[in-house]
Tab-separated table of N, CA and C and ligand atoms in Angstrom:
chain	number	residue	atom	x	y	z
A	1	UNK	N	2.492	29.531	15.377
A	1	UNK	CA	3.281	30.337	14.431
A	1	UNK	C	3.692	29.497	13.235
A	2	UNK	N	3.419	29.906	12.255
A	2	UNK	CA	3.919	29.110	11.414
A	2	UNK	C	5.731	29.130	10.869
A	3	UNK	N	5.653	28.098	10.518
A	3	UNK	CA	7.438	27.972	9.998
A	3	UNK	C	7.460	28.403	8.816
A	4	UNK	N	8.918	29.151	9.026
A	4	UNK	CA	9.523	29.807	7.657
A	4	UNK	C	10.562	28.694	7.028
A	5	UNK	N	11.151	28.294	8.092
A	5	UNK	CA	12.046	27.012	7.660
A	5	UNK	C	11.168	25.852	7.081
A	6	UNK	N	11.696	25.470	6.424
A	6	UNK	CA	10.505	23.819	5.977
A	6	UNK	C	11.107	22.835	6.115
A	7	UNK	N	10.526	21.747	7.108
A	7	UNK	CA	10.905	20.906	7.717
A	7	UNK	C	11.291	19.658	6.926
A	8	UNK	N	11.146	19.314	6.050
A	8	UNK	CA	11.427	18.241	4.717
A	8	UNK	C	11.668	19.078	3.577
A	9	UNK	N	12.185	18.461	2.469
A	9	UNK	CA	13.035	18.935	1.415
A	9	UNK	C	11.491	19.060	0.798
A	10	UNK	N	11.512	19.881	-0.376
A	10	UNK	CA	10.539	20.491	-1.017
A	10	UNK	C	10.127	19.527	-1.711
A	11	UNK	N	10.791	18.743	-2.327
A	11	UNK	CA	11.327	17.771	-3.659
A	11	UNK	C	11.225	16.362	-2.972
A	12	UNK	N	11.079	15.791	-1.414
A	12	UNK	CA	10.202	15.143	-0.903
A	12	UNK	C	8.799	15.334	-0.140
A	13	UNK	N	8.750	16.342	-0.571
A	13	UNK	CA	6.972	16.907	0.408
A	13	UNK	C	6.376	16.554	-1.112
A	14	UNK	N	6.829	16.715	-2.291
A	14	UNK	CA	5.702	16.602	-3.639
A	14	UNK	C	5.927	15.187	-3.541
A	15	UNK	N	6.906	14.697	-3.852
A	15	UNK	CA	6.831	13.210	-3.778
A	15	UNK	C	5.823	12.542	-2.759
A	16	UNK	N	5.702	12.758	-1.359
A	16	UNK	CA	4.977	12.193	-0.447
A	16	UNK	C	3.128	12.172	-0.768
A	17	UNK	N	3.232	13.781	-1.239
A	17	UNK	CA	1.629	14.471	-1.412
A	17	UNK	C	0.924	13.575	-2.961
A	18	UNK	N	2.605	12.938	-3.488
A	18	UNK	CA	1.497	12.612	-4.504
A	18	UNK	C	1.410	10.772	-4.042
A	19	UNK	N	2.280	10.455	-3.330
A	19	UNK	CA	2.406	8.989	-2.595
A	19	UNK	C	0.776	8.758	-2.167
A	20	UNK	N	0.322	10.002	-1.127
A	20	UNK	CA	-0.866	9.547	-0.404
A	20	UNK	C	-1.997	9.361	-2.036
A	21	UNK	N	-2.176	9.987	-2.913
A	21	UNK	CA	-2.697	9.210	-3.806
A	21	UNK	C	-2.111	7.671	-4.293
A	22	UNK	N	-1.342	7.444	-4.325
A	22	UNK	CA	-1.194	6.024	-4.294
A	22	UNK	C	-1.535	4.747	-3.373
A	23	UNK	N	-1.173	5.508	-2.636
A	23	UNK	CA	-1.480	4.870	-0.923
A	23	UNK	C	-3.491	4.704	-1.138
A	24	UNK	N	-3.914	5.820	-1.611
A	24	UNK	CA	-5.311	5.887	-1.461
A	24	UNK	C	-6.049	4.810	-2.802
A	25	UNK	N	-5.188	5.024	-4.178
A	25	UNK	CA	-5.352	4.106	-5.316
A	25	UNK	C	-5.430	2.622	-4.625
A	26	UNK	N	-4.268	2.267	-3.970
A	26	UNK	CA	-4.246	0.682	-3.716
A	26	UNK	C	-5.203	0.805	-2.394
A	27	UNK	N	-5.655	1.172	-2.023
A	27	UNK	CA	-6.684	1.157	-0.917
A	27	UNK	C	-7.829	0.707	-1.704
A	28	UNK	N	-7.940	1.558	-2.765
A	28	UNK	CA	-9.775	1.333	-3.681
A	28	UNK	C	-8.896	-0.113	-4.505
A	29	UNK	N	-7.846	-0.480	-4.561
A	29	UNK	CA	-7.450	-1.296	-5.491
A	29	UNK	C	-7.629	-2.580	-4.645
A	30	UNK	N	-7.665	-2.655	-3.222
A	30	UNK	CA	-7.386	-3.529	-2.389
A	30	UNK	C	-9.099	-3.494	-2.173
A	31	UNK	N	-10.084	-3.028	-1.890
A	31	UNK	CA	-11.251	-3.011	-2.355
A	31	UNK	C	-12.144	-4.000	-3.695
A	32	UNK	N	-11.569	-3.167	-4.368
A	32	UNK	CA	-11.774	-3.968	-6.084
A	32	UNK	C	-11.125	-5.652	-5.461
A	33	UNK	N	-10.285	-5.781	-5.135
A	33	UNK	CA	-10.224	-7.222	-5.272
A	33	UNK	C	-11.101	-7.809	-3.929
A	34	UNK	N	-11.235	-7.347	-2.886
A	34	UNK	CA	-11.847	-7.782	-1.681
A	34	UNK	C	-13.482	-8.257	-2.441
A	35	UNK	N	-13.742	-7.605	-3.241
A	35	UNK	CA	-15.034	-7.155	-3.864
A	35	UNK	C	-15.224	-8.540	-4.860
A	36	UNK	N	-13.999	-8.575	-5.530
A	36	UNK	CA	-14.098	-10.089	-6.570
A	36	UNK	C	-14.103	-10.867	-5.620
A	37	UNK	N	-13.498	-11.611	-4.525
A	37	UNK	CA	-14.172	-12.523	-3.918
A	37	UNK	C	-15.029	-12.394	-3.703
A	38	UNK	N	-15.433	-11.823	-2.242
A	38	UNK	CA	-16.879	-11.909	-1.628
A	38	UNK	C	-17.920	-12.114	-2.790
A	39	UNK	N	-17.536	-11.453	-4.316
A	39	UNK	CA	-18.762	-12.205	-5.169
A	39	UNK	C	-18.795	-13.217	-5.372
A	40	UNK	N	-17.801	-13.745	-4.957
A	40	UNK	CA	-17.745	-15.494	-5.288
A	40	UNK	C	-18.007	-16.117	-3.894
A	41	UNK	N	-18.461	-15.341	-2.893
A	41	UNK	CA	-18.755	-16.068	-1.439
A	41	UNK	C	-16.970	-16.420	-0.909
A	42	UNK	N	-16.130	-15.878	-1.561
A	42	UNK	CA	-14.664	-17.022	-0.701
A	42	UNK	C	-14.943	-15.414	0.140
A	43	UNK	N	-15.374	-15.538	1.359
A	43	UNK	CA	-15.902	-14.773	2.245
A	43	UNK	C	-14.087	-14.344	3.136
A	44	UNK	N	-13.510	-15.535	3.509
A	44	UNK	CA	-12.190	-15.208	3.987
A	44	UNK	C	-11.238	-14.637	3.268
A	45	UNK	N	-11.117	-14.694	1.779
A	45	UNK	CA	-9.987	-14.367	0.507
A	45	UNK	C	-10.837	-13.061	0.788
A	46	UNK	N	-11.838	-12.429	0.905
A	46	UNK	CA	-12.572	-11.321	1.162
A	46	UNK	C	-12.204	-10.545	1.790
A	47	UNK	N	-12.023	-11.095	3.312
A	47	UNK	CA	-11.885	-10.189	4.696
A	47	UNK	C	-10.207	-9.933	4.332
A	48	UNK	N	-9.655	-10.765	4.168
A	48	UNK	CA	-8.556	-10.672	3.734
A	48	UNK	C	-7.820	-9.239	2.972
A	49	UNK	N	-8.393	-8.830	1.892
A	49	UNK	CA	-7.909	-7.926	0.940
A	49	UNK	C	-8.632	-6.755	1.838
A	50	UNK	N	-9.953	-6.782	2.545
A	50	UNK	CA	-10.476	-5.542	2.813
A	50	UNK	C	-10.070	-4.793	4.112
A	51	UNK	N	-9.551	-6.455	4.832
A	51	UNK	CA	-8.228	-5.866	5.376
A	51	UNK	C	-6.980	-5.226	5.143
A	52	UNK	N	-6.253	-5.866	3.905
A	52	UNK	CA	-5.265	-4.616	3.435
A	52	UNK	C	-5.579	-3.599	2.980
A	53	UNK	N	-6.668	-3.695	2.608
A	53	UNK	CA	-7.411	-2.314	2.104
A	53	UNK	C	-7.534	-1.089	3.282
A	54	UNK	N	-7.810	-1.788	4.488
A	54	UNK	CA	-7.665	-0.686	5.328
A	54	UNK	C	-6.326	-0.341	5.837
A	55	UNK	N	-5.555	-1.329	5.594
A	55	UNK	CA	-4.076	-0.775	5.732
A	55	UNK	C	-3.209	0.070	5.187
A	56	UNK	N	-4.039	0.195	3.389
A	56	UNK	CA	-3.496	0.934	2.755
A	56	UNK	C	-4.017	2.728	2.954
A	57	UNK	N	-4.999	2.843	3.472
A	57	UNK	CA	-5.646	3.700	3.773
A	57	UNK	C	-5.188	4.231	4.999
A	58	UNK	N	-4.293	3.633	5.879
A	58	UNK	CA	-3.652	3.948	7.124
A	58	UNK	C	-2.364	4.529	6.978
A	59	UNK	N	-1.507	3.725	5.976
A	59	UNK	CA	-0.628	4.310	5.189
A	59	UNK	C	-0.845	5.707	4.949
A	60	UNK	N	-1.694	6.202	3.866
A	60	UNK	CA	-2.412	6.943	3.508
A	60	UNK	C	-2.052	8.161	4.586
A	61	UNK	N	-2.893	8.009	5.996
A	61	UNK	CA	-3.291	8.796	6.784
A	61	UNK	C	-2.055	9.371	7.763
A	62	UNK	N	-0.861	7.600	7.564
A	62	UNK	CA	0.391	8.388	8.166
A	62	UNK	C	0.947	9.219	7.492
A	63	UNK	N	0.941	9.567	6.310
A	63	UNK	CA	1.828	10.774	5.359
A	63	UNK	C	0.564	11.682	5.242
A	64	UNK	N	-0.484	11.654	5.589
A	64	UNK	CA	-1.244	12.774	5.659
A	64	UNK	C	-0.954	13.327	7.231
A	65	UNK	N	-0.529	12.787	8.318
A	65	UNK	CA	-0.770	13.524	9.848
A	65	UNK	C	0.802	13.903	9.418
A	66	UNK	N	1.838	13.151	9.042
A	66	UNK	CA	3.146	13.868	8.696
A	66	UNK	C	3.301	14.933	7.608
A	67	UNK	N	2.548	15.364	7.052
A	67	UNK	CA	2.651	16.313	6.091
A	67	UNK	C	2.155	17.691	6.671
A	68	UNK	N	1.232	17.145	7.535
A	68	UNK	CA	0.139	18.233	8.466
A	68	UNK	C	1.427	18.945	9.687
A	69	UNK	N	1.957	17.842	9.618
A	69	UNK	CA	2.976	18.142	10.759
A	69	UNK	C	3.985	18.900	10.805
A	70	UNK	N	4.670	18.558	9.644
A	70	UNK	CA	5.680	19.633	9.216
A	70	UNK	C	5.479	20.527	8.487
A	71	UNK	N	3.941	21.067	8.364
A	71	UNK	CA	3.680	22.544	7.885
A	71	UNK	C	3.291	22.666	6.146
A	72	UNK	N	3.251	21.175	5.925
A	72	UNK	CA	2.669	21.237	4.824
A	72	UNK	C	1.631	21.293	3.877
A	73	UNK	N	1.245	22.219	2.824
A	73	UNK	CA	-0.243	21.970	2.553
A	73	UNK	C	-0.365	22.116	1.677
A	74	UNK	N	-1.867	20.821	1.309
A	74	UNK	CA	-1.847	19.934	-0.118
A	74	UNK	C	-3.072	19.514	-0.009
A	75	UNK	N	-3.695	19.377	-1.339
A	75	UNK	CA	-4.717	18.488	-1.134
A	75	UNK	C	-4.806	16.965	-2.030
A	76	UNK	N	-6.218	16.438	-2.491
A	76	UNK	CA	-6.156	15.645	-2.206
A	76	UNK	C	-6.451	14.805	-3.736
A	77	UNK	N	-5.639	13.962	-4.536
A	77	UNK	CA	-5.643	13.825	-6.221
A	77	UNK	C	-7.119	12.832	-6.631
A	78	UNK	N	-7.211	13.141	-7.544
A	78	UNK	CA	-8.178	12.321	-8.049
A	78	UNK	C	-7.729	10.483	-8.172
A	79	UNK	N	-8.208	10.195	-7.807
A	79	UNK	CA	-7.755	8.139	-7.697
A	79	UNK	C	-7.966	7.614	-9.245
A	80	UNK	N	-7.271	6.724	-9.385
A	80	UNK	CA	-7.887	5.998	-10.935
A	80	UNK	C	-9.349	5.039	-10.559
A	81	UNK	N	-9.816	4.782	-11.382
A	81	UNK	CA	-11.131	3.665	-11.066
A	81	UNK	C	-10.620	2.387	-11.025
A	82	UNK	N	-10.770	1.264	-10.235
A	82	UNK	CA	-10.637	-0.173	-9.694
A	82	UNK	C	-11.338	-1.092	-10.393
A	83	UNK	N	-11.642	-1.519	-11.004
A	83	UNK	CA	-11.836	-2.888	-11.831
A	83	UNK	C	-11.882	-3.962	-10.665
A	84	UNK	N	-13.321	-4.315	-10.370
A	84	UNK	CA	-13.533	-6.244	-9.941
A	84	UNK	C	-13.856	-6.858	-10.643
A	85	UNK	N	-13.592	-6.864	-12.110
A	85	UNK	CA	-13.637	-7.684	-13.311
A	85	UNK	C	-12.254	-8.764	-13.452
A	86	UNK	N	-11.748	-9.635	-12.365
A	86	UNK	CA	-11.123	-9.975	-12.847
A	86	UNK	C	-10.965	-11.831	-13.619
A	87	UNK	N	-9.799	-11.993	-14.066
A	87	UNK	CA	-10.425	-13.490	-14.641
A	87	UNK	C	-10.397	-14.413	-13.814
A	88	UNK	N	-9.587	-14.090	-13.041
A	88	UNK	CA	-9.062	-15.439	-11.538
A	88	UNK	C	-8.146	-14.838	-10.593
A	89	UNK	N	-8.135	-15.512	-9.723
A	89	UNK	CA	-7.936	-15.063	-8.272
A	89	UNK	C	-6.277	-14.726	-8.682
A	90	UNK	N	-5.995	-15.523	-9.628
A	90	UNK	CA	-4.095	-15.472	-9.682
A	90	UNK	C	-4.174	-13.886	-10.205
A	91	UNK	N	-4.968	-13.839	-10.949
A	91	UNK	CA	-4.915	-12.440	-11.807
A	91	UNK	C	-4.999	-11.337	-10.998
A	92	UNK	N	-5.704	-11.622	-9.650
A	92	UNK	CA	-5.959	-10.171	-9.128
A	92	UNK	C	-5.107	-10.217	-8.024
A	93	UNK	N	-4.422	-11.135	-7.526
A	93	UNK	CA	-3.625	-11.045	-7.083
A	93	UNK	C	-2.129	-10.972	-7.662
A	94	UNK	N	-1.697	-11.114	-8.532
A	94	UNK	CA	-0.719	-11.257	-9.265
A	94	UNK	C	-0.758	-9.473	-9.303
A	95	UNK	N	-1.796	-8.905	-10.003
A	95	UNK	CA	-1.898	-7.571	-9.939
A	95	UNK	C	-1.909	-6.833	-8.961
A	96	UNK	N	-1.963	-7.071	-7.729
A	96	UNK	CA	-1.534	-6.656	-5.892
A	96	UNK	C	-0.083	-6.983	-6.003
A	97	UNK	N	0.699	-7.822	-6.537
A	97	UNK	CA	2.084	-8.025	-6.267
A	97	UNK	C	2.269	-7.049	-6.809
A	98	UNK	N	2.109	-6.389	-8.109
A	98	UNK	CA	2.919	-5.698	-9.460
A	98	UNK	C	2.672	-4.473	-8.261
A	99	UNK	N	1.471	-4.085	-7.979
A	99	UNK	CA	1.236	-2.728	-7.307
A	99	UNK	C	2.400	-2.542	-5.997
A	100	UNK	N	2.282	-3.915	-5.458
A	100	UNK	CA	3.349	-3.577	-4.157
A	100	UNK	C	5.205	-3.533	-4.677
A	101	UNK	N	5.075	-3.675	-5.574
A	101	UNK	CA	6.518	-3.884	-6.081
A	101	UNK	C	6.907	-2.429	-6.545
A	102	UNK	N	5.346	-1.676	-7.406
A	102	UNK	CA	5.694	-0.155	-7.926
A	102	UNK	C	6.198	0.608	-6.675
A	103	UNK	N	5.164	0.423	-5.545
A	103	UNK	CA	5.203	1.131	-4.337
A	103	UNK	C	6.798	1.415	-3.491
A	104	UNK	N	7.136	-0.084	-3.768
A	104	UNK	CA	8.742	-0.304	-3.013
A	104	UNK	C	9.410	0.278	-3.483
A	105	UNK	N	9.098	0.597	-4.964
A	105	UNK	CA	10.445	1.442	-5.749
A	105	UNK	C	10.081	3.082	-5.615
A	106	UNK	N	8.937	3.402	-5.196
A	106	UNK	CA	8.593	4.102	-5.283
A	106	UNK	C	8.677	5.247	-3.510
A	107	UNK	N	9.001	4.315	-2.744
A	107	UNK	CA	9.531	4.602	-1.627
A	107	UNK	C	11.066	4.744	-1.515
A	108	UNK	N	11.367	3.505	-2.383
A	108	UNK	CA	13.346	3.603	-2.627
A	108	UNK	C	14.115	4.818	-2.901
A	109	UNK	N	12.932	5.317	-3.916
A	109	UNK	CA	13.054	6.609	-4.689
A	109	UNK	C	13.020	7.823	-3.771
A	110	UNK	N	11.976	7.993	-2.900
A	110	UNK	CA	11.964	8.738	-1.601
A	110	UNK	C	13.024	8.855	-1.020
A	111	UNK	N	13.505	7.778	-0.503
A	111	UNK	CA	14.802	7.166	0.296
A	111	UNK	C	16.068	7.953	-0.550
A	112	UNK	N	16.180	7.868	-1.634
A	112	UNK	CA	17.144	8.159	-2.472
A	112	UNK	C	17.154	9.737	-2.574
A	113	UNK	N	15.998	10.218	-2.798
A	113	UNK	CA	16.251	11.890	-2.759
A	113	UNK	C	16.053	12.488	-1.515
A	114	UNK	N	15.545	12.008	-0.215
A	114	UNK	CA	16.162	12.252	1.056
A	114	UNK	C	17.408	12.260	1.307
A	115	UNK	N	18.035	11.334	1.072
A	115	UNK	CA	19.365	11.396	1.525
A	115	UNK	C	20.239	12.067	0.348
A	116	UNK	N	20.142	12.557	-0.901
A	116	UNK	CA	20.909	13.598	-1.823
A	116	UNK	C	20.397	14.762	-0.965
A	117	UNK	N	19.182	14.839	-0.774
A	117	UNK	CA	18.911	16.353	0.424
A	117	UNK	C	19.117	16.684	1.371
A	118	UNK	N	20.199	15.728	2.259
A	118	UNK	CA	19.963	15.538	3.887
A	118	UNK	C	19.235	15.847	4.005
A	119	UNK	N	17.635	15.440	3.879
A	119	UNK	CA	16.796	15.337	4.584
A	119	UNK	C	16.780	14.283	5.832
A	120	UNK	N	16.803	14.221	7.234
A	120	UNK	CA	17.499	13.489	7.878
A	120	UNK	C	15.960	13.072	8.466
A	121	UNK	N	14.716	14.171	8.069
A	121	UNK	CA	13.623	13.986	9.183
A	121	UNK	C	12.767	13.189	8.024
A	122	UNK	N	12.928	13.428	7.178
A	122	UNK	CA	12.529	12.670	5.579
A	122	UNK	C	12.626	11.595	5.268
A	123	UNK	N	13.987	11.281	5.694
A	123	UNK	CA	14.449	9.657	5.756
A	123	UNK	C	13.739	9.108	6.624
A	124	UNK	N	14.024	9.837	7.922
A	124	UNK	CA	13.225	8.750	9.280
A	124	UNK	C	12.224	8.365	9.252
A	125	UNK	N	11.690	9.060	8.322
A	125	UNK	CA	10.091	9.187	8.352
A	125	UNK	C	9.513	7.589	7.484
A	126	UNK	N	10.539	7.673	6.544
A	126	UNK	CA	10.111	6.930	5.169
A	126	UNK	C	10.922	5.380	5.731
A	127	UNK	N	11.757	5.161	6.955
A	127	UNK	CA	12.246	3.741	7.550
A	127	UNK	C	10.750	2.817	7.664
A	128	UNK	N	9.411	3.555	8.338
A	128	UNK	CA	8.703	2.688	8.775
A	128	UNK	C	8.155	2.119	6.937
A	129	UNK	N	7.777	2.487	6.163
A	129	UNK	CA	7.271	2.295	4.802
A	129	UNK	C	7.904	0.959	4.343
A	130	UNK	N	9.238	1.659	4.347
A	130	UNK	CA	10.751	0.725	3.153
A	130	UNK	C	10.426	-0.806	4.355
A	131	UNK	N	10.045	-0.740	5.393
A	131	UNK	CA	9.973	-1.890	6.342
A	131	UNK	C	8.787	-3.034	6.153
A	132	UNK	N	8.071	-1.810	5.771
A	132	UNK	CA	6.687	-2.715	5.480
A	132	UNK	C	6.180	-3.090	4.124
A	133	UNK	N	7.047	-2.385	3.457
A	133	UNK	CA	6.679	-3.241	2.000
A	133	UNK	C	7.805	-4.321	2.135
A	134	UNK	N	8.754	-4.672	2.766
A	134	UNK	CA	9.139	-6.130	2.737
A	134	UNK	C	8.289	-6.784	3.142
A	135	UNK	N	7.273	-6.531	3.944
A	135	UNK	CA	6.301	-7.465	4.466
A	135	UNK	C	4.866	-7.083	3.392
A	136	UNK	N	4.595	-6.459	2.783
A	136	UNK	CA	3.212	-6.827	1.585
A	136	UNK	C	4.048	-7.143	0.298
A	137	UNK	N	5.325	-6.976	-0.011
A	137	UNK	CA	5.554	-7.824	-0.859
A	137	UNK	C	5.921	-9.216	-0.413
A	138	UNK	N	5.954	-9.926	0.107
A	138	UNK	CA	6.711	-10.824	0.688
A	138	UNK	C	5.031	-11.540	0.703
A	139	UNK	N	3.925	-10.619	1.559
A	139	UNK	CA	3.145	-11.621	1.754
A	139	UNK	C	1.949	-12.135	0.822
A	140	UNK	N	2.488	-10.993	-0.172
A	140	UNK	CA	1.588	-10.854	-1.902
A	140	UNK	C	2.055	-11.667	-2.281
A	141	UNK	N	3.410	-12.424	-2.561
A	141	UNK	CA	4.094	-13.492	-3.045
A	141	UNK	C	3.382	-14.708	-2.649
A	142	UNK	N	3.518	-14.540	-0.895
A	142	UNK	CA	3.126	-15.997	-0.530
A	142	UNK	C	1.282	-16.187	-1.052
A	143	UNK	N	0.163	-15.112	-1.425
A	143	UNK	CA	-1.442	-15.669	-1.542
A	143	UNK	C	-1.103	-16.089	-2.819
A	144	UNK	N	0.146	-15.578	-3.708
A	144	UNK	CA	0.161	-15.996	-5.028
A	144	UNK	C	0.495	-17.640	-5.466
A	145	UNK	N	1.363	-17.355	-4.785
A	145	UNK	CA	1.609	-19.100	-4.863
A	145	UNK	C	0.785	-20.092	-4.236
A	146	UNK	N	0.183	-19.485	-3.201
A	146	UNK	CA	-0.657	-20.625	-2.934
A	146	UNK	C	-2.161	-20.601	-4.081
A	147	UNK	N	-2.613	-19.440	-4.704
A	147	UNK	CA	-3.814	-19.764	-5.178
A	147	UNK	C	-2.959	-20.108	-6.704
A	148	UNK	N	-1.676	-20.100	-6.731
A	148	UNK	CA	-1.348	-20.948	-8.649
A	148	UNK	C	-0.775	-22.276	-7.623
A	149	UNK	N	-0.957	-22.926	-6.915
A	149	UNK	CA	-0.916	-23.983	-6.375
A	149	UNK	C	-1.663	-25.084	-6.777
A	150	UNK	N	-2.726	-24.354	-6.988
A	150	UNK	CA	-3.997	-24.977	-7.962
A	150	UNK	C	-4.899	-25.692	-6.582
A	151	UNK	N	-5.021	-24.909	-5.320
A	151	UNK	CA	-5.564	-25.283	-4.658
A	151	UNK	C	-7.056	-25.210	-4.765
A	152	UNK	N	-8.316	-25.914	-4.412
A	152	UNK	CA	-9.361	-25.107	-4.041
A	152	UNK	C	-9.614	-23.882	-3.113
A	153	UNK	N	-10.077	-22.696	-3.492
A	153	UNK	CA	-10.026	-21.593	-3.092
A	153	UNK	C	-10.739	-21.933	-2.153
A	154	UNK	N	-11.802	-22.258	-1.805
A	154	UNK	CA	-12.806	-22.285	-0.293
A	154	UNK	C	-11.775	-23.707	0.278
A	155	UNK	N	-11.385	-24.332	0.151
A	155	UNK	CA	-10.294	-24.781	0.732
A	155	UNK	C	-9.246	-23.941	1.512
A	156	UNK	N	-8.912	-23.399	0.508
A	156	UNK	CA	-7.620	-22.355	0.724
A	156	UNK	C	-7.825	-21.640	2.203
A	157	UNK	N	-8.918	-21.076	2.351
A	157	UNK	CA	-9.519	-20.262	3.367
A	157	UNK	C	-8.741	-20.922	4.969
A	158	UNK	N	-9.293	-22.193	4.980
A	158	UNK	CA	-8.515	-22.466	6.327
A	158	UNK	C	-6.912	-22.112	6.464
A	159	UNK	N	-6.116	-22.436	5.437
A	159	UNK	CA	-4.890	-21.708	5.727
A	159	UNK	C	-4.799	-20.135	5.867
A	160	UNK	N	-5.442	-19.851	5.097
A	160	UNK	CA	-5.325	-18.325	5.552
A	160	UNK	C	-5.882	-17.666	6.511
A	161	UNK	N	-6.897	-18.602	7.804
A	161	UNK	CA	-7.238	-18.732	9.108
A	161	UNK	C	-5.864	-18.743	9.830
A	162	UNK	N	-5.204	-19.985	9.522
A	162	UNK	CA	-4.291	-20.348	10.150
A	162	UNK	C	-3.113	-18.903	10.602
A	163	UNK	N	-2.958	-18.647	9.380
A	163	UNK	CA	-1.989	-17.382	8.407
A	163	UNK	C	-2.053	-16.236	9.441
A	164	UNK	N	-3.422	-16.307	9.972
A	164	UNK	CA	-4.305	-15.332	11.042
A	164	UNK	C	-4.292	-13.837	10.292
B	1	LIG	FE1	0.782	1.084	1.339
B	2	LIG	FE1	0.626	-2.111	0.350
């Protein structure tokens, strides 16, 4: 049966529907950079990003099974295009920080008009997010400093073995 009541505030279901395009942008964005290494063979700085890349895409899929869930329906935005043109590793990573920093505010913002809505199932929802961008900003910080460290990049690789 479907619901007449709607289970999240209206004014966070658009916010979310247009999130999973973002979520899906830094996915192809986390791509684009996975993509500038591996052309350079740093094969680990590689696995690396195409790993967050699939994280961002998981993201993605949790506000898509929660949107499905509480009766909502939406489809799906056009992405911007990704650039692996970049000049250096600081650059494309430096540009993964800026993205995870939009994202945090961009969840804060969620956070903020949930709770003007008591949205109470809205909020809960959006705890696991606000949690984990302390941890991709935090860990976008740390590839940054180590590659303006002025380390050798195929060097670099064993720490970020280590890093696991
Ligand atoms: Fe994300
Ligand atoms: Fe992220």
């Amino acid at each position: 049966m479907q619901n007449t009541q709607p289970m999240i505030s209206s004014q966070l279901a658009r916010k979310l529907k247009e999130q999973i395009g973002h979520e899906l942008g830094a996915h192809q964005q986390y791509l684009a950079i996975g993509t500038y290494f591996a052309q350079q063979n740093l094969d680990k700085w590689a696995a690396l990003f195409y790993q967050q890349a699939a994280e961002e895409k998981e993201h993605a899929m949790k506000i898509v099974r929660f949107l499905v869930d509480v009766g909502e329906v939406f489809d799906f935005p056009a992405l911007p295009a990704a650039s692996t043109g970049f000049q250096s590793a600081a650059e494309a990573i430096a540009k993964a920080l800026e993205w995870e920093r939009s994202v945090t505010a961009q969840f804060q913002d969620m956070a903020k008009i949930a709770l003007a809505e008591s949205d109470f199932v809205g909020f809960q929802f959006l705890q696991w997010f606000l949690e984990e961008q302390v941890e991709e900003v935090s860990s976008m910080e740390k590839y940054l400093d180590l590659v303006e460290s002025g380390i050798n990049l195929f060097q670099a690789e064993a720490l970020l073995e280590e890093e696991g």
